[in-house]
CSV table of C-alpha atoms in Angstrom, one decimal:
chain,number,residue,atom,x,y,z
A,1,UNK,CA,-2.1,38.0,112.1
A,2,UNK,CA,-4.6,40.7,110.6
A,3,UNK,CA,-5.1,40.8,107.1
A,4,UNK,CA,-7.0,43.0,104.9
A,5,UNK,CA,-11.0,42.7,104.9
A,6,UNK,CA,-13.7,42.8,102.7
A,7,UNK,CA,-17.1,43.3,103.5
A,8,UNK,CA,-19.8,40.9,102.6
A,9,UNK,CA,-22.8,43.1,100.8
A,10,UNK,CA,-24.9,45.3,103.0
A,11,UNK,CA,-24.4,43.0,105.9
A,12,UNK,CA,-22.3,43.6,108.8
A,13,UNK,CA,-20.3,40.9,108.3
A,14,UNK,CA,-16.4,41.5,107.0
A,15,UNK,CA,-14.0,38.8,105.8
A,16,UNK,CA,-10.1,38.2,105.1
A,17,UNK,CA,-9.8,39.1,101.6
A,18,UNK,CA,-8.6,35.7,100.8
A,19,UNK,CA,-10.5,32.8,103.1
A,20,UNK,CA,-10.5,29.4,103.3
A,21,UNK,CA,-12.8,27.3,101.3
A,22,UNK,CA,-12.8,23.5,103.4
A,23,UNK,CA,-14.7,21.3,100.9
A,24,UNK,CA,-11.0,19.3,100.4
A,25,UNK,CA,-11.1,18.6,104.2
A,26,UNK,CA,-13.7,15.9,103.4
A,27,UNK,CA,-12.1,13.8,100.6
A,28,UNK,CA,-12.8,15.5,97.3
A,29,UNK,CA,-9.2,15.7,96.3
A,30,UNK,CA,-8.3,12.2,97.9
A,31,UNK,CA,-8.0,11.0,101.1
A,32,UNK,CA,-8.4,13.7,104.3
A,33,UNK,CA,-7.2,12.9,107.9
A,34,UNK,CA,-9.2,14.9,110.5
A,35,UNK,CA,-6.5,15.5,112.7
A,36,UNK,CA,-4.7,17.3,109.9
A,37,UNK,CA,-7.8,19.0,108.9
A,38,UNK,CA,-8.3,20.6,112.3
A,39,UNK,CA,-5.0,21.7,112.4
A,40,UNK,CA,-4.9,23.3,109.1
A,41,UNK,CA,-7.9,25.5,110.0
A,42,UNK,CA,-6.2,26.5,113.2
A,43,UNK,CA,-3.1,27.4,111.1
A,44,UNK,CA,-5.6,29.4,108.8
A,45,UNK,CA,-7.3,31.0,111.6
A,46,UNK,CA,-3.9,32.1,113.1
A,47,UNK,CA,-2.6,33.3,109.3
A,48,UNK,CA,-5.6,35.8,109.5
A,49,UNK,CA,-7.7,33.9,107.7
A,50,UNK,CA,-11.7,34.5,109.2
A,51,UNK,CA,-13.7,32.9,107.2
A,52,UNK,CA,-14.7,29.2,106.6
A,53,UNK,CA,-16.5,27.7,103.8
A,54,UNK,CA,-18.5,24.8,104.2
A,55,UNK,CA,-22.0,22.5,103.2
A,56,UNK,CA,-24.0,19.9,104.2
A,57,UNK,CA,-22.9,17.8,101.4
A,58,UNK,CA,-19.3,18.3,101.8
A,59,UNK,CA,-18.7,14.8,103.3
A,60,UNK,CA,-22.7,14.7,103.7
A,61,UNK,CA,-22.1,16.2,107.3
A,62,UNK,CA,-18.6,15.6,107.9
A,63,UNK,CA,-16.8,18.8,106.6
A,64,UNK,CA,-19.6,20.7,109.4
A,65,UNK,CA,-18.6,18.0,112.0
A,66,UNK,CA,-14.9,18.7,111.2
A,67,UNK,CA,-15.1,22.3,111.5
A,68,UNK,CA,-17.4,21.9,114.8
A,69,UNK,CA,-14.4,20.2,116.4
A,70,UNK,CA,-11.9,23.0,115.2
A,71,UNK,CA,-14.0,25.8,116.4
A,72,UNK,CA,-15.0,23.8,119.6
A,73,UNK,CA,-11.4,24.5,120.9
A,74,UNK,CA,-12.2,28.3,122.0
A,75,UNK,CA,-11.4,29.3,118.5
A,76,UNK,CA,-15.0,30.2,117.6
A,77,UNK,CA,-15.2,34.3,117.7
A,78,UNK,CA,-14.0,36.6,115.1
A,79,UNK,CA,-14.5,33.6,112.8
A,80,UNK,CA,-17.8,34.5,109.8
A,81,UNK,CA,-18.9,30.6,109.4
A,82,UNK,CA,-20.2,29.9,106.0
A,83,UNK,CA,-22.1,27.1,104.9
A,84,UNK,CA,-24.8,26.1,102.4
A,85,UNK,CA,-27.9,23.8,102.3
A,86,UNK,CA,-29.9,22.6,99.1
A,87,UNK,CA,-28.2,19.4,97.7
A,88,UNK,CA,-29.6,15.8,98.8
A,89,UNK,CA,-28.5,12.6,97.8
A,90,UNK,CA,-30.2,10.6,95.2
A,91,UNK,CA,-28.6,7.1,95.5
A,92,UNK,CA,-27.3,5.5,92.0
A,93,UNK,CA,-27.3,9.1,90.6
A,94,UNK,CA,-26.5,12.4,90.4
A,95,UNK,CA,-27.3,14.6,93.9
A,96,UNK,CA,-30.8,16.0,93.6
A,97,UNK,CA,-31.9,19.6,95.2
A,98,UNK,CA,-34.3,20.7,97.6
A,99,UNK,CA,-35.3,24.1,98.1
A,100,UNK,CA,-38.7,23.9,99.6
A,101,UNK,CA,-39.0,26.0,103.0
A,102,UNK,CA,-39.5,22.9,105.3
A,103,UNK,CA,-36.3,21.2,103.9
A,104,UNK,CA,-34.7,25.1,104.3
A,105,UNK,CA,-35.5,25.1,108.3
A,106,UNK,CA,-34.6,21.2,108.6
A,107,UNK,CA,-31.2,21.6,107.1
A,108,UNK,CA,-30.4,24.3,109.0
A,109,UNK,CA,-31.3,22.5,112.3
A,110,UNK,CA,-28.9,19.9,111.3
A,111,UNK,CA,-25.8,22.2,110.3
A,112,UNK,CA,-26.3,24.0,113.6
A,113,UNK,CA,-25.9,20.4,115.5
A,114,UNK,CA,-23.1,19.4,113.1
A,115,UNK,CA,-21.2,22.8,113.8
A,116,UNK,CA,-21.9,22.9,117.6
A,117,UNK,CA,-23.0,26.7,117.0
A,118,UNK,CA,-25.9,28.8,117.8
A,119,UNK,CA,-25.9,31.0,114.8
A,120,UNK,CA,-24.5,30.5,110.8
A,121,UNK,CA,-23.1,33.6,110.0
A,122,UNK,CA,-23.7,33.2,106.2
A,123,UNK,CA,-26.0,30.7,104.9
A,124,UNK,CA,-26.3,29.9,101.2
A,125,UNK,CA,-28.5,28.1,99.0
A,126,UNK,CA,-26.0,26.0,97.6
A,127,UNK,CA,-28.0,24.8,94.2
A,128,UNK,CA,-31.2,26.7,92.9
A,129,UNK,CA,-34.3,24.5,92.8
A,130,UNK,CA,-35.9,24.9,89.6
A,131,UNK,CA,-39.1,23.1,91.2
A,132,UNK,CA,-39.2,25.9,94.0
A,133,UNK,CA,-39.7,29.6,93.5
A,134,UNK,CA,-36.9,31.4,94.7
A,135,UNK,CA,-38.7,33.4,96.7
A,136,UNK,CA,-40.2,30.7,98.5
A,137,UNK,CA,-36.5,29.3,99.6
A,138,UNK,CA,-35.4,32.4,100.3
A,139,UNK,CA,-38.3,33.8,102.3
A,140,UNK,CA,-37.7,30.7,104.8
A,141,UNK,CA,-34.0,31.7,104.9
A,142,UNK,CA,-35.2,35.2,105.9
A,143,UNK,CA,-37.2,33.5,108.6
A,144,UNK,CA,-34.0,32.1,109.8
A,145,UNK,CA,-32.7,35.5,110.1
A,146,UNK,CA,-35.3,36.6,112.1
A,147,UNK,CA,-35.1,33.8,114.6
A,148,UNK,CA,-31.4,34.6,114.9
A,149,UNK,CA,-30.0,31.2,113.6
A,150,UNK,CA,-28.3,33.0,110.5
A,151,UNK,CA,-27.0,36.3,110.2
A,152,UNK,CA,-27.2,36.9,106.6
A,153,UNK,CA,-28.1,35.1,103.2
A,154,UNK,CA,-26.0,33.6,100.1
A,155,UNK,CA,-26.8,32.3,97.0
A,156,UNK,CA,-24.2,29.7,95.3
A,157,UNK,CA,-24.4,29.2,91.1
A,158,UNK,CA,-27.6,31.6,90.7
A,159,UNK,CA,-28.1,33.5,87.7
A,160,UNK,CA,-28.5,37.2,87.6
A,161,UNK,CA,-32.1,37.1,86.9
A,162,UNK,CA,-32.6,34.7,90.2
A,163,UNK,CA,-30.4,36.8,92.0
A,164,UNK,CA,-32.8,39.7,91.3
A,165,UNK,CA,-35.4,38.1,92.6
A,166,UNK,CA,-33.8,37.0,95.4
A,167,UNK,CA,-33.0,40.1,97.0
A,168,UNK,CA,-36.2,41.9,96.3
A,169,UNK,CA,-37.5,39.1,98.6
A,170,UNK,CA,-34.7,39.4,101.5
A,171,UNK,CA,-31.1,41.2,101.5
A,172,UNK,CA,-28.4,38.9,99.8
A,173,UNK,CA,-25.2,39.4,100.9
A,174,UNK,CA,-23.2,37.3,98.8
A,175,UNK,CA,-23.3,35.4,95.6
A,176,UNK,CA,-20.5,32.6,95.2
A,177,UNK,CA,-19.9,30.6,92.1
A,178,UNK,CA,-16.7,29.7,90.5
A,179,UNK,CA,-14.3,32.3,89.2
A,180,UNK,CA,-10.5,32.5,88.2
A,181,UNK,CA,-8.4,33.3,85.0
A,182,UNK,CA,-9.7,30.7,83.4
A,183,UNK,CA,-13.3,30.8,84.0
A,184,UNK,CA,-14.9,33.9,83.6
A,185,UNK,CA,-17.9,34.3,81.4
A,186,UNK,CA,-20.6,33.2,83.9
A,187,UNK,CA,-19.1,35.4,86.8
A,188,UNK,CA,-18.3,38.5,84.8
A,189,UNK,CA,-21.7,38.2,83.8
A,190,UNK,CA,-23.4,37.6,87.3
A,191,UNK,CA,-20.6,40.7,88.5
A,192,UNK,CA,-22.9,43.2,86.8
A,193,UNK,CA,-25.9,42.4,88.6
A,194,UNK,CA,-24.3,41.6,92.1
A,195,UNK,CA,-22.6,45.2,91.6
A,196,UNK,CA,-25.5,46.7,90.9
A,197,UNK,CA,-27.0,45.3,94.0
A,198,UNK,CA,-24.3,45.8,96.3
A,199,UNK,CA,-23.8,42.5,97.0
A,200,UNK,CA,-20.4,40.6,97.4
A,201,UNK,CA,-18.9,38.0,94.8
A,202,UNK,CA,-17.4,34.8,96.9
A,203,UNK,CA,-14.9,33.3,94.0
A,204,UNK,CA,-14.3,29.2,94.8
A,205,UNK,CA,-11.7,27.8,92.7
A,206,UNK,CA,-10.0,30.7,92.2
A,207,UNK,CA,-6.9,28.7,91.4
A,208,UNK,CA,-9.2,26.5,88.9
A,209,UNK,CA,-8.8,23.4,91.3
A,210,UNK,CA,-4.7,23.6,91.0
A,211,UNK,CA,-4.4,23.9,87.3
A,212,UNK,CA,-3.5,27.8,87.4
A,213,UNK,CA,-0.5,27.0,89.8
A,214,UNK,CA,1.3,24.8,87.0
A,215,UNK,CA,1.3,22.1,89.4
A,216,UNK,CA,-0.1,19.6,87.6
A,217,UNK,CA,1.3,18.8,84.0
A,218,UNK,CA,0.0,15.6,82.8
A,219,UNK,CA,-2.9,13.6,84.3
A,220,UNK,CA,-0.5,11.2,86.0
A,221,UNK,CA,0.1,14.2,88.7
A,222,UNK,CA,-3.2,13.7,90.1
A,223,UNK,CA,-3.3,11.2,93.2
A,224,UNK,CA,-5.6,8.3,92.6
A,225,UNK,CA,-9.2,9.4,94.2
A,226,UNK,CA,-8.8,12.8,93.3
A,227,UNK,CA,-12.2,14.4,91.6
A,228,UNK,CA,-9.7,16.1,89.5
A,229,UNK,CA,-9.1,12.8,87.5
A,230,UNK,CA,-12.9,13.2,86.4
A,231,UNK,CA,-13.0,16.5,85.6
A,232,UNK,CA,-13.4,17.6,81.7
A,233,UNK,CA,-10.7,20.3,82.0
A,234,UNK,CA,-8.5,17.9,83.1
A,235,UNK,CA,-8.8,15.4,80.4
A,236,UNK,CA,-5.3,14.8,78.4
A,237,UNK,CA,-5.9,17.4,75.3
A,238,UNK,CA,-8.0,19.7,77.5
A,239,UNK,CA,-5.2,20.0,79.9
A,240,UNK,CA,-2.9,20.2,77.1
A,241,UNK,CA,-4.3,23.4,75.8
A,242,UNK,CA,-5.0,25.0,79.2
A,243,UNK,CA,-1.8,24.4,80.6
A,244,UNK,CA,-0.8,26.5,77.5
A,245,UNK,CA,-2.4,29.7,79.2
A,246,UNK,CA,-0.1,29.0,82.2
A,247,UNK,CA,2.9,30.1,80.6
A,248,UNK,CA,1.6,33.8,81.0
A,249,UNK,CA,1.0,33.6,84.7
A,250,UNK,CA,4.3,32.1,84.7
A,251,UNK,CA,6.3,34.6,82.9
A,252,UNK,CA,4.7,37.3,85.5
A,253,UNK,CA,5.5,35.2,88.6
A,254,UNK,CA,9.3,34.7,87.5
A,255,UNK,CA,9.3,38.9,87.2
A,256,UNK,CA,7.9,39.3,90.8
A,257,UNK,CA,9.5,36.6,92.1
A,258,UNK,CA,6.4,34.8,93.4
A,259,UNK,CA,4.5,31.6,92.5
A,260,UNK,CA,2.0,31.2,89.5
A,261,UNK,CA,-0.7,30.7,91.8
A,262,UNK,CA,0.1,33.8,93.9
A,263,UNK,CA,-0.3,35.9,90.5
A,264,UNK,CA,-3.9,34.2,89.9
A,265,UNK,CA,-5.1,35.4,92.9
A,266,UNK,CA,-3.5,38.7,93.0
A,267,UNK,CA,-5.5,39.2,89.5
A,268,UNK,CA,-9.0,38.3,90.9
A,269,UNK,CA,-8.2,40.6,93.9
A,270,UNK,CA,-7.6,43.3,91.4
A,271,UNK,CA,-10.8,42.8,89.9
A,272,UNK,CA,-12.9,44.6,92.6
A,273,UNK,CA,-13.1,45.0,96.4
A,274,UNK,CA,-16.1,43.0,96.5
A,275,UNK,CA,-14.2,40.0,95.3
A,276,UNK,CA,-13.3,36.8,98.1
A,277,UNK,CA,-11.4,34.2,96.8
A,278,UNK,CA,-11.7,31.2,99.0
A,279,UNK,CA,-8.9,28.5,97.8
A,280,UNK,CA,-8.8,25.3,99.4
A,281,UNK,CA,-6.2,23.4,100.0
A,282,UNK,CA,-5.0,20.1,102.8
A,283,UNK,CA,-1.7,22.0,103.0
A,284,UNK,CA,-0.5,24.4,105.5
A,285,UNK,CA,2.8,25.6,103.2
A,286,UNK,CA,0.0,26.2,99.9
A,287,UNK,CA,-2.4,28.3,102.7
A,288,UNK,CA,0.3,30.4,103.5
A,289,UNK,CA,1.6,30.6,99.7
A,290,UNK,CA,-1.9,31.8,99.1
A,291,UNK,CA,-2.1,34.6,101.7
A,292,UNK,CA,1.1,35.6,100.5
A,293,UNK,CA,-1.1,36.8,97.6
A,294,UNK,CA,-2.3,39.4,99.0
A,295,UNK,CA,1.3,41.2,99.0
A,296,UNK,CA,1.5,40.9,95.4
A,297,UNK,CA,0.9,43.8,93.5
A,298,UNK,CA,0.0,43.7,89.8
A,299,UNK,CA,0.1,46.9,87.7
A,300,UNK,CA,-2.9,47.6,85.6
A,301,UNK,CA,-0.9,46.7,82.6
A,302,UNK,CA,0.0,43.6,84.2
A,303,UNK,CA,-3.9,42.9,84.9
A,304,UNK,CA,-4.8,43.8,81.4
A,305,UNK,CA,-2.3,41.9,80.0
A,306,UNK,CA,-3.1,38.5,82.0
A,307,UNK,CA,-6.8,39.3,81.0
A,308,UNK,CA,-5.9,39.4,77.6
A,309,UNK,CA,-3.6,36.1,77.3
A,310,UNK,CA,-6.5,34.3,79.0
A,311,UNK,CA,-9.8,35.8,77.6
A,312,UNK,CA,-13.1,34.7,78.6
A,313,UNK,CA,-14.2,31.1,77.3
A,314,UNK,CA,-10.6,30.3,76.5
A,315,UNK,CA,-10.4,27.2,79.0
A,316,UNK,CA,-10.7,23.7,77.1
A,317,UNK,CA,-13.7,21.6,79.3
A,318,UNK,CA,-16.6,22.5,81.1
A,319,UNK,CA,-16.6,23.5,84.4
A,320,UNK,CA,-18.4,20.3,85.2
A,321,UNK,CA,-19.3,17.3,83.5
A,322,UNK,CA,-22.2,18.1,81.5
A,323,UNK,CA,-24.8,16.4,83.8
A,324,UNK,CA,-24.0,18.3,86.7
A,325,UNK,CA,-23.6,21.8,84.7
A,326,UNK,CA,-27.8,21.1,84.5
A,327,UNK,CA,-27.6,22.3,88.2
A,328,UNK,CA,-25.5,25.6,87.9
A,329,UNK,CA,-26.1,29.3,86.8
A,330,UNK,CA,-30.0,28.4,87.6
């Protein structure tokens, strides 16, 4: 099945306008089953998804291994395989960050082995390391391109000044960060820079970790072991406030006979052809719903109405807990 494509910066990579974030297949949002995860990936590819987004820290290698198994069944061709490096385990504390050139090279070799491939299509620095000049990290990433181990480079959660310095060192094809109707401040500031440099914007958590779908109405709707139970935006008072914004989405969804999640994705797609949302899911039915958002057309008036109903900075609760916010937008 073929779906609309969007280009990743000045690279030669084009990907499905909605692609798949794979983090949830490694236990972040409650228990995950490997066989079901592989089946979901195959279903996504059958539905026209062409980019799979992973990281070496999703399940600390599990996610890449799972994707490798899914692609080993003759499914590698036509897939843009994206993964990330840079976060490292620190027992008893928050994750560390390592952007040293030697870590870049070692992490890439480990990811290639887990994925079972010879080349990674899009390789991101997952978090910026404030102790290592971005020129050194991206310089090492550029060496991987020269060696044929990586096709294009990306940054995740990088601030505009960092993006400019990185892009001056080696072309950056994509910047990935959180972007949705609920979380726009950092994203819209970053877009000014990515657009000036011709870089694509890959939007993770485009459904606000399901909040914009209206499927979570109270904290009890979140399964035990699901990371959303510890997320600031789902805390009782914050959840009540954030749900107040969902009504505007639901109104348009009723008028268009579609779901709130599809409206939220359609709004994001309408922000520009340089944006690629990567909603994650463990369920084929939810993936089908997300892909059907490509057929939802919002008028300019509807886009403006949603933007005004949920203005930048309106969401209650941070993008992450305070300790984790120290590692983003650097």
